[in-house]
CSV table of C-alpha atoms (C1' of nucleotides) in Angstrom, one decimal:
chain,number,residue,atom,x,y,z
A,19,UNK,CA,0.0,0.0,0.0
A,20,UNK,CA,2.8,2.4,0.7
A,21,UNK,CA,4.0,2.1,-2.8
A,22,UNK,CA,0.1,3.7,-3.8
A,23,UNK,CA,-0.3,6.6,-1.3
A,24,UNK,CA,-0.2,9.3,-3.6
A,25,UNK,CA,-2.7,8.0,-5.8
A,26,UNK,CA,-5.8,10.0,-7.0
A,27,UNK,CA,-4.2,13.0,-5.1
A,28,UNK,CA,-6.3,15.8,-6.8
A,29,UNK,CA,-4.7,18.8,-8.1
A,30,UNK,CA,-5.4,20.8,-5.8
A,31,UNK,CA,-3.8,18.8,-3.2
A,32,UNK,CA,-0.5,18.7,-5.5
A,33,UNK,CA,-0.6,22.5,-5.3
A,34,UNK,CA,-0.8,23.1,-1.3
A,35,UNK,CA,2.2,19.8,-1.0
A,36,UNK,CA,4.6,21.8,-3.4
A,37,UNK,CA,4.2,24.8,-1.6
A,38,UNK,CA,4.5,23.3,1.7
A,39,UNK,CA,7.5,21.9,0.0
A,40,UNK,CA,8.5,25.0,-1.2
A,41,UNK,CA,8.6,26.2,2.5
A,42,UNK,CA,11.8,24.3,3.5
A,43,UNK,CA,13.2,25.0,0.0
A,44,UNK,CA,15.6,28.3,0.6
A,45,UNK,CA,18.9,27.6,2.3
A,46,UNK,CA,18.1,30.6,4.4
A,47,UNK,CA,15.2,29.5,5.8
A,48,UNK,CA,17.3,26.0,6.2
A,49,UNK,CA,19.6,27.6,8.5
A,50,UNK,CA,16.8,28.8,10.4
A,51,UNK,CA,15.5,25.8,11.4
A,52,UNK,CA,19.4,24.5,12.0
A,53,UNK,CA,20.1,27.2,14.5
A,54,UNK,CA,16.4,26.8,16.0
A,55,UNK,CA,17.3,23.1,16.4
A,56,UNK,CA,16.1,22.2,19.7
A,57,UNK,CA,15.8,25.5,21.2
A,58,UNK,CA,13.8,28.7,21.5
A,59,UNK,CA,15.6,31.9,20.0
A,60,UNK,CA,14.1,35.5,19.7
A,61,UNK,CA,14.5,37.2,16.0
A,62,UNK,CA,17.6,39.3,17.4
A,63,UNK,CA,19.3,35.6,18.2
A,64,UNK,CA,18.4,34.4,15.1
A,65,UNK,CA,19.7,37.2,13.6
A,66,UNK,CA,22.9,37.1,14.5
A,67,UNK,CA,23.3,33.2,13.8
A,68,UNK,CA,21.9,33.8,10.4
A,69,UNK,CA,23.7,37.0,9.0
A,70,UNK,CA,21.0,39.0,6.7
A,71,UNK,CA,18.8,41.7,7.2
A,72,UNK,CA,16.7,42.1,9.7
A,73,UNK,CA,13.7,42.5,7.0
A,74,UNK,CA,14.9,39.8,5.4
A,75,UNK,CA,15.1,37.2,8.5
A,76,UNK,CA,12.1,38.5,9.7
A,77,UNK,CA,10.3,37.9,6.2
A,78,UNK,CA,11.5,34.2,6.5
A,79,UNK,CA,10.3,33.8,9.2
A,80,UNK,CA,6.8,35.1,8.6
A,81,UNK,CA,6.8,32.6,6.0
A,82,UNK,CA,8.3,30.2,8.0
A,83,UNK,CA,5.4,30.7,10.6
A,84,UNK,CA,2.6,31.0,8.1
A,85,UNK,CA,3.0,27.3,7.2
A,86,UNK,CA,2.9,26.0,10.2
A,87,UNK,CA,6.6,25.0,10.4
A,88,UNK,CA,7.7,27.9,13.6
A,89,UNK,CA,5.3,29.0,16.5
A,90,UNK,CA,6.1,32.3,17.8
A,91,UNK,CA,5.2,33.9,21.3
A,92,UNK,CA,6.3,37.5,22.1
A,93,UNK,CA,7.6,38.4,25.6
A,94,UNK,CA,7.5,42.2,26.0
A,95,UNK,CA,10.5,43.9,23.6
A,96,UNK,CA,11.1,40.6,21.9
A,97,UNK,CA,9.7,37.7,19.9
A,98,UNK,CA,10.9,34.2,20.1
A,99,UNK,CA,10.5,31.6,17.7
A,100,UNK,CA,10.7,27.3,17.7
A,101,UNK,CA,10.4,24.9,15.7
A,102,UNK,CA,6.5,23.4,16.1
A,103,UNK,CA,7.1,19.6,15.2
A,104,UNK,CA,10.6,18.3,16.0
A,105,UNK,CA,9.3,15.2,13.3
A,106,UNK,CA,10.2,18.3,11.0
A,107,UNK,CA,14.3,17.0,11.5
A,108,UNK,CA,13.6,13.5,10.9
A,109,UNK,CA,11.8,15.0,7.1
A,110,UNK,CA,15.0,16.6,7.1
A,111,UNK,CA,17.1,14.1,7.8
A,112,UNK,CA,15.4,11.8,5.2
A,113,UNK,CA,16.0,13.9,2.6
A,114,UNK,CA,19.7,14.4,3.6
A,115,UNK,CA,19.3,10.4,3.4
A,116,UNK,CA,17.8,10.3,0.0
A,117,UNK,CA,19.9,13.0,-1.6
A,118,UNK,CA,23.5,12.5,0.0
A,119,UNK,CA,26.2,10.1,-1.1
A,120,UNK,CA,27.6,10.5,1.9
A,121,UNK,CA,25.2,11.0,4.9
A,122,UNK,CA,27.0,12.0,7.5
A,123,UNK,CA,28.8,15.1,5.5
A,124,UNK,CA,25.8,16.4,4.9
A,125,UNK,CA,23.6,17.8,2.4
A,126,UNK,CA,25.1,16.4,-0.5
A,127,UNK,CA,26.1,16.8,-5.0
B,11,UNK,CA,21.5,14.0,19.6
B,12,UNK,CA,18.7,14.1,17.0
B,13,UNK,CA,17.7,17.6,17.5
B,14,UNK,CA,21.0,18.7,16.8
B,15,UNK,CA,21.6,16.8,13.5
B,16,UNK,CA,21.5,20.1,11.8
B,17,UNK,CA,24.0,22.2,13.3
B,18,UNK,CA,27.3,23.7,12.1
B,19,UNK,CA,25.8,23.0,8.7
B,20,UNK,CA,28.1,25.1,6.1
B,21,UNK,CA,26.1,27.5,3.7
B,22,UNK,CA,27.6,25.7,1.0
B,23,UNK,CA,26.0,22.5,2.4
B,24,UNK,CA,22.8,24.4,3.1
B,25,UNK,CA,22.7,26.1,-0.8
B,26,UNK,CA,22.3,21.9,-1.8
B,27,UNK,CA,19.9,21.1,0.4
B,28,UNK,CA,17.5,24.3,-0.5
B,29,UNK,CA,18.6,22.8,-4.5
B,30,UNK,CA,17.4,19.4,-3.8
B,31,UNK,CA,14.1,20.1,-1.9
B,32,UNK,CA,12.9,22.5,-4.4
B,33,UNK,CA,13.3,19.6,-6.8
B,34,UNK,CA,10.2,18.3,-5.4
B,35,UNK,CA,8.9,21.7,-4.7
B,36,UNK,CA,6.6,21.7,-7.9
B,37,UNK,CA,3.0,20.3,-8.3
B,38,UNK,CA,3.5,18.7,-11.6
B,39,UNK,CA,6.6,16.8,-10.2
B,40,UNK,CA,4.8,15.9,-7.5
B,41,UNK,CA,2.3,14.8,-9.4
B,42,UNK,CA,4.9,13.0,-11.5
B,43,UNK,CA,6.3,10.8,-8.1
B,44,UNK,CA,2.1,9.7,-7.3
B,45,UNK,CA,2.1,8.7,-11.0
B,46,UNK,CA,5.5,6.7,-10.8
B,47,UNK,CA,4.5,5.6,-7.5
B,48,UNK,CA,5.5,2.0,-7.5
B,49,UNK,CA,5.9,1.5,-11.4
B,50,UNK,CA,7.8,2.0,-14.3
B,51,UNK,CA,6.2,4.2,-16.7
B,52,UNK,CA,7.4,5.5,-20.5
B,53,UNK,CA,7.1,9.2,-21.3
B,54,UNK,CA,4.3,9.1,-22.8
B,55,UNK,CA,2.5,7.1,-20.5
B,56,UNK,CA,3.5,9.9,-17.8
B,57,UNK,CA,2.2,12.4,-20.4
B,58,UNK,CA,-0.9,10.7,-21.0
B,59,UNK,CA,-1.5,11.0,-16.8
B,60,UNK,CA,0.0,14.3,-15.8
B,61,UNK,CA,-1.4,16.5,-18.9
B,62,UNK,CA,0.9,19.2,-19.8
B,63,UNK,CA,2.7,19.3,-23.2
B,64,UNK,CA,5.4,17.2,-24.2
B,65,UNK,CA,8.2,19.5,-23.7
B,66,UNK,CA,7.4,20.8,-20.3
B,67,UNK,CA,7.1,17.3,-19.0
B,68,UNK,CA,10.2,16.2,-20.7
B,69,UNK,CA,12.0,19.2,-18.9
B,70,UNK,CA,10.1,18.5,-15.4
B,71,UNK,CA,11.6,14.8,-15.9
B,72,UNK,CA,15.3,15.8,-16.9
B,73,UNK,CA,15.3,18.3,-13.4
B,74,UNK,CA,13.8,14.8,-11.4
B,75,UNK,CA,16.5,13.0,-13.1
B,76,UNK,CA,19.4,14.8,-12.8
B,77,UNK,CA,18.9,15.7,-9.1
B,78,UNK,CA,19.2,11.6,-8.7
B,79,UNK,CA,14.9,11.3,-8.2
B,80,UNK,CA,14.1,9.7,-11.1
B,81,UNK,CA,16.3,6.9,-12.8
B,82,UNK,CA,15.4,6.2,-17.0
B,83,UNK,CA,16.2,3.9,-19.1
B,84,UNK,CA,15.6,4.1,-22.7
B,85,UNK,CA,14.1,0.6,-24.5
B,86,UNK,CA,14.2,1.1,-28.2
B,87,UNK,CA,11.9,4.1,-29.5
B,88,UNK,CA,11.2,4.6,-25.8
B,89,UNK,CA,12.2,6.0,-21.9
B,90,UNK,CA,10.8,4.3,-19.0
B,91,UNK,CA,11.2,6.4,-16.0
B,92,UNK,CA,11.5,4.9,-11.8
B,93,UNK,CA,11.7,6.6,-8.7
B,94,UNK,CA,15.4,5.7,-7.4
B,95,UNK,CA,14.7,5.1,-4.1
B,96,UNK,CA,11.4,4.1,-2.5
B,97,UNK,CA,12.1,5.9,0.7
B,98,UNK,CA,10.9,9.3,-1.2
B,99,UNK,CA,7.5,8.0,-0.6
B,100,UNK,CA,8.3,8.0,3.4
B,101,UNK,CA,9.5,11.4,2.7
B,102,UNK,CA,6.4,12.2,1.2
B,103,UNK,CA,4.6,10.9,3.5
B,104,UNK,CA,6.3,12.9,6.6
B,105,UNK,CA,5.8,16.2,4.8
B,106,UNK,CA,1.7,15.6,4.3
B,107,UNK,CA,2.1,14.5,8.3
B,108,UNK,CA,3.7,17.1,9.3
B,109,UNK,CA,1.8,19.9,6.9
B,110,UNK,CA,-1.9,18.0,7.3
B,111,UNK,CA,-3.9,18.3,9.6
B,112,UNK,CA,-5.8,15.5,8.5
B,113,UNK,CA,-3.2,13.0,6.7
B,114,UNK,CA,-5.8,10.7,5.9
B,115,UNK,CA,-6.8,13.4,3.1
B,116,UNK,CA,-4.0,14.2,1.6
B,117,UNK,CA,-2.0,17.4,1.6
B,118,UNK,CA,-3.3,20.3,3.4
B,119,UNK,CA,-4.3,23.9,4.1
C,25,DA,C1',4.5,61.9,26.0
C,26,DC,C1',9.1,61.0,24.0
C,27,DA,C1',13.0,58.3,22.8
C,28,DA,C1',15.0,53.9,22.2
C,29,DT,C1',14.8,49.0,21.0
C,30,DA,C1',12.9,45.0,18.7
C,31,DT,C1',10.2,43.3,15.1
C,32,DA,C1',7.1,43.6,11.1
C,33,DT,C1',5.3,45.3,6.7
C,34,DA,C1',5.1,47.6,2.0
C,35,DA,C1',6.8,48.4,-2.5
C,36,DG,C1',9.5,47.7,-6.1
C,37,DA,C1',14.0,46.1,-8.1
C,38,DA,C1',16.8,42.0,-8.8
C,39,DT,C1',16.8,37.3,-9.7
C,40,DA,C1',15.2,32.6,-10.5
C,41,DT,C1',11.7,29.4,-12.1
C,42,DT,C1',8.4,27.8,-15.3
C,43,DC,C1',6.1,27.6,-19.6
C,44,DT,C1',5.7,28.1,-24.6
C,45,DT,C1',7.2,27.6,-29.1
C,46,DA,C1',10.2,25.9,-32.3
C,47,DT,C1',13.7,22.8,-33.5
C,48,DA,C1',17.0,18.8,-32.7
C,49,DT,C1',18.0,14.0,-31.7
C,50,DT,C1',17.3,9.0,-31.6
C,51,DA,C1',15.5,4.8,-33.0
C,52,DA,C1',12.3,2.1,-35.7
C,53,DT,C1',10.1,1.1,-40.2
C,54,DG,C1',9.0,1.0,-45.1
D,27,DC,C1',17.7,6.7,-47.0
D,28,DA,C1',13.3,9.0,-46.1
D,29,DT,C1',9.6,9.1,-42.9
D,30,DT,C1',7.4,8.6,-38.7
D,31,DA,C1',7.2,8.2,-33.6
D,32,DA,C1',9.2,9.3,-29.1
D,33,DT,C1',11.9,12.2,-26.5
D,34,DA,C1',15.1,16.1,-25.6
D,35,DT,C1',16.9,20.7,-25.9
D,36,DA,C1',17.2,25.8,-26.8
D,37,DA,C1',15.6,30.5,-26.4
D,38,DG,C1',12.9,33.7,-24.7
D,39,DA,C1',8.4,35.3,-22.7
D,40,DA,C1',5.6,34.8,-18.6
D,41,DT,C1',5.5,34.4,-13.8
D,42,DA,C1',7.0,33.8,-9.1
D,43,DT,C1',10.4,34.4,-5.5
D,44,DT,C1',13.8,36.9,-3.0
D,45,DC,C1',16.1,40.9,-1.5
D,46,DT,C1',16.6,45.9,-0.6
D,47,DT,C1',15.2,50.1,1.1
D,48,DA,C1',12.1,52.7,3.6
D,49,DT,C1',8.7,53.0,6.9
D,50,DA,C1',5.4,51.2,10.4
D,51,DT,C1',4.1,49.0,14.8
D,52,DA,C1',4.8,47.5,19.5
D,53,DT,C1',6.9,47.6,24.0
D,54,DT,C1',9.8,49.4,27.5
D,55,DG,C1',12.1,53.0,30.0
D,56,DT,C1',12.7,58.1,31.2
DNA sequence: ACAATATATAAGAATATTCTTATATTAATG
DNA sequence: CATTAATATAAGAATATTCTTATATATTGT
């Protein structure tokens, strides 16, 4: 049966999976979710782990957010964002898996 | 250990990974993998099922392909086109778990 | 209320992806 | 070898994404 689970998936349906898809697919927003790995961090953290703009961090992360992938709570000044589902690493790691030669160097050729 | 599989990830590292999940990012390649979904299939029979024009599909197979997705091999007047590795279907899978809120009907708001 | 800090949003320029159209390649057949 | 069928490739137009710059909003402290 696992072979068939994406039978009959209406077009529709295609359309919301790529763009969930499309959610992980920016090595930016990648490195997010490396340097959220595990814990909290507030957009002035993530900032300076990432190395952008502040507009442009905080525009991934909206995005980021929007889909479901990071929850965000504010305390006071600051807002601090986490990963929602820690199954999203094992997705990650799978495609690592699928992709790499090599899996333990990495995302891979 | 798990939630930390992701750190000290170089940018280079990161660029490939962003590369190779936007391979699936697209709904007509996703549409491609349900179709290949446990058999082998020529061009045309994927032509006859997704419903684009020749070229597009042709160019949507080539990007599967060479991003080590698809595997082909050409029988006479023919290509026959395979999903490499089963595990993308587990992949899959995670992504409408993780992105559905209910699996059971396929990818989601 | 005002200034300072932290974060978000808007608008458009820069860039990348996708699609369309036309043409090329490859293999089979008469 | 000319023709047909199947698939691939090239070039550019259409479209979508990302980034930059400027500005807005929210919260805290004075």
């Amino acid at each position: 049966m696992r072979a068939n689970c994406m039978a009959d998936v209406s077009d529709e349906k295609l359309d919301r999976g790529a763009r969930c898809i499309k959610t992980l697919a920016h090595p930016l927003r990648l490195k997010v979710l490396a340097v959220l790995a595990g814990r909290e961090m507030s957009v002035g953290e993530i900032l300076d782990a990432i190395g952008t703009t502040q507009s442009n961090v905080s525009q991934h992360l909206s995005q980021l957010r929007d889909k479901g992938v990071l929850a965000s709570r504010r305390e006071g000044n600051q807002v601090f964002y986490r990963v929602r589902d820690p199954k999203l690493f094992d997705l990650l790691a799978l495609v690592r898996e699928l992709f790499c030669d090599r899996p333990v160097d990495g995302w891979a050729a």
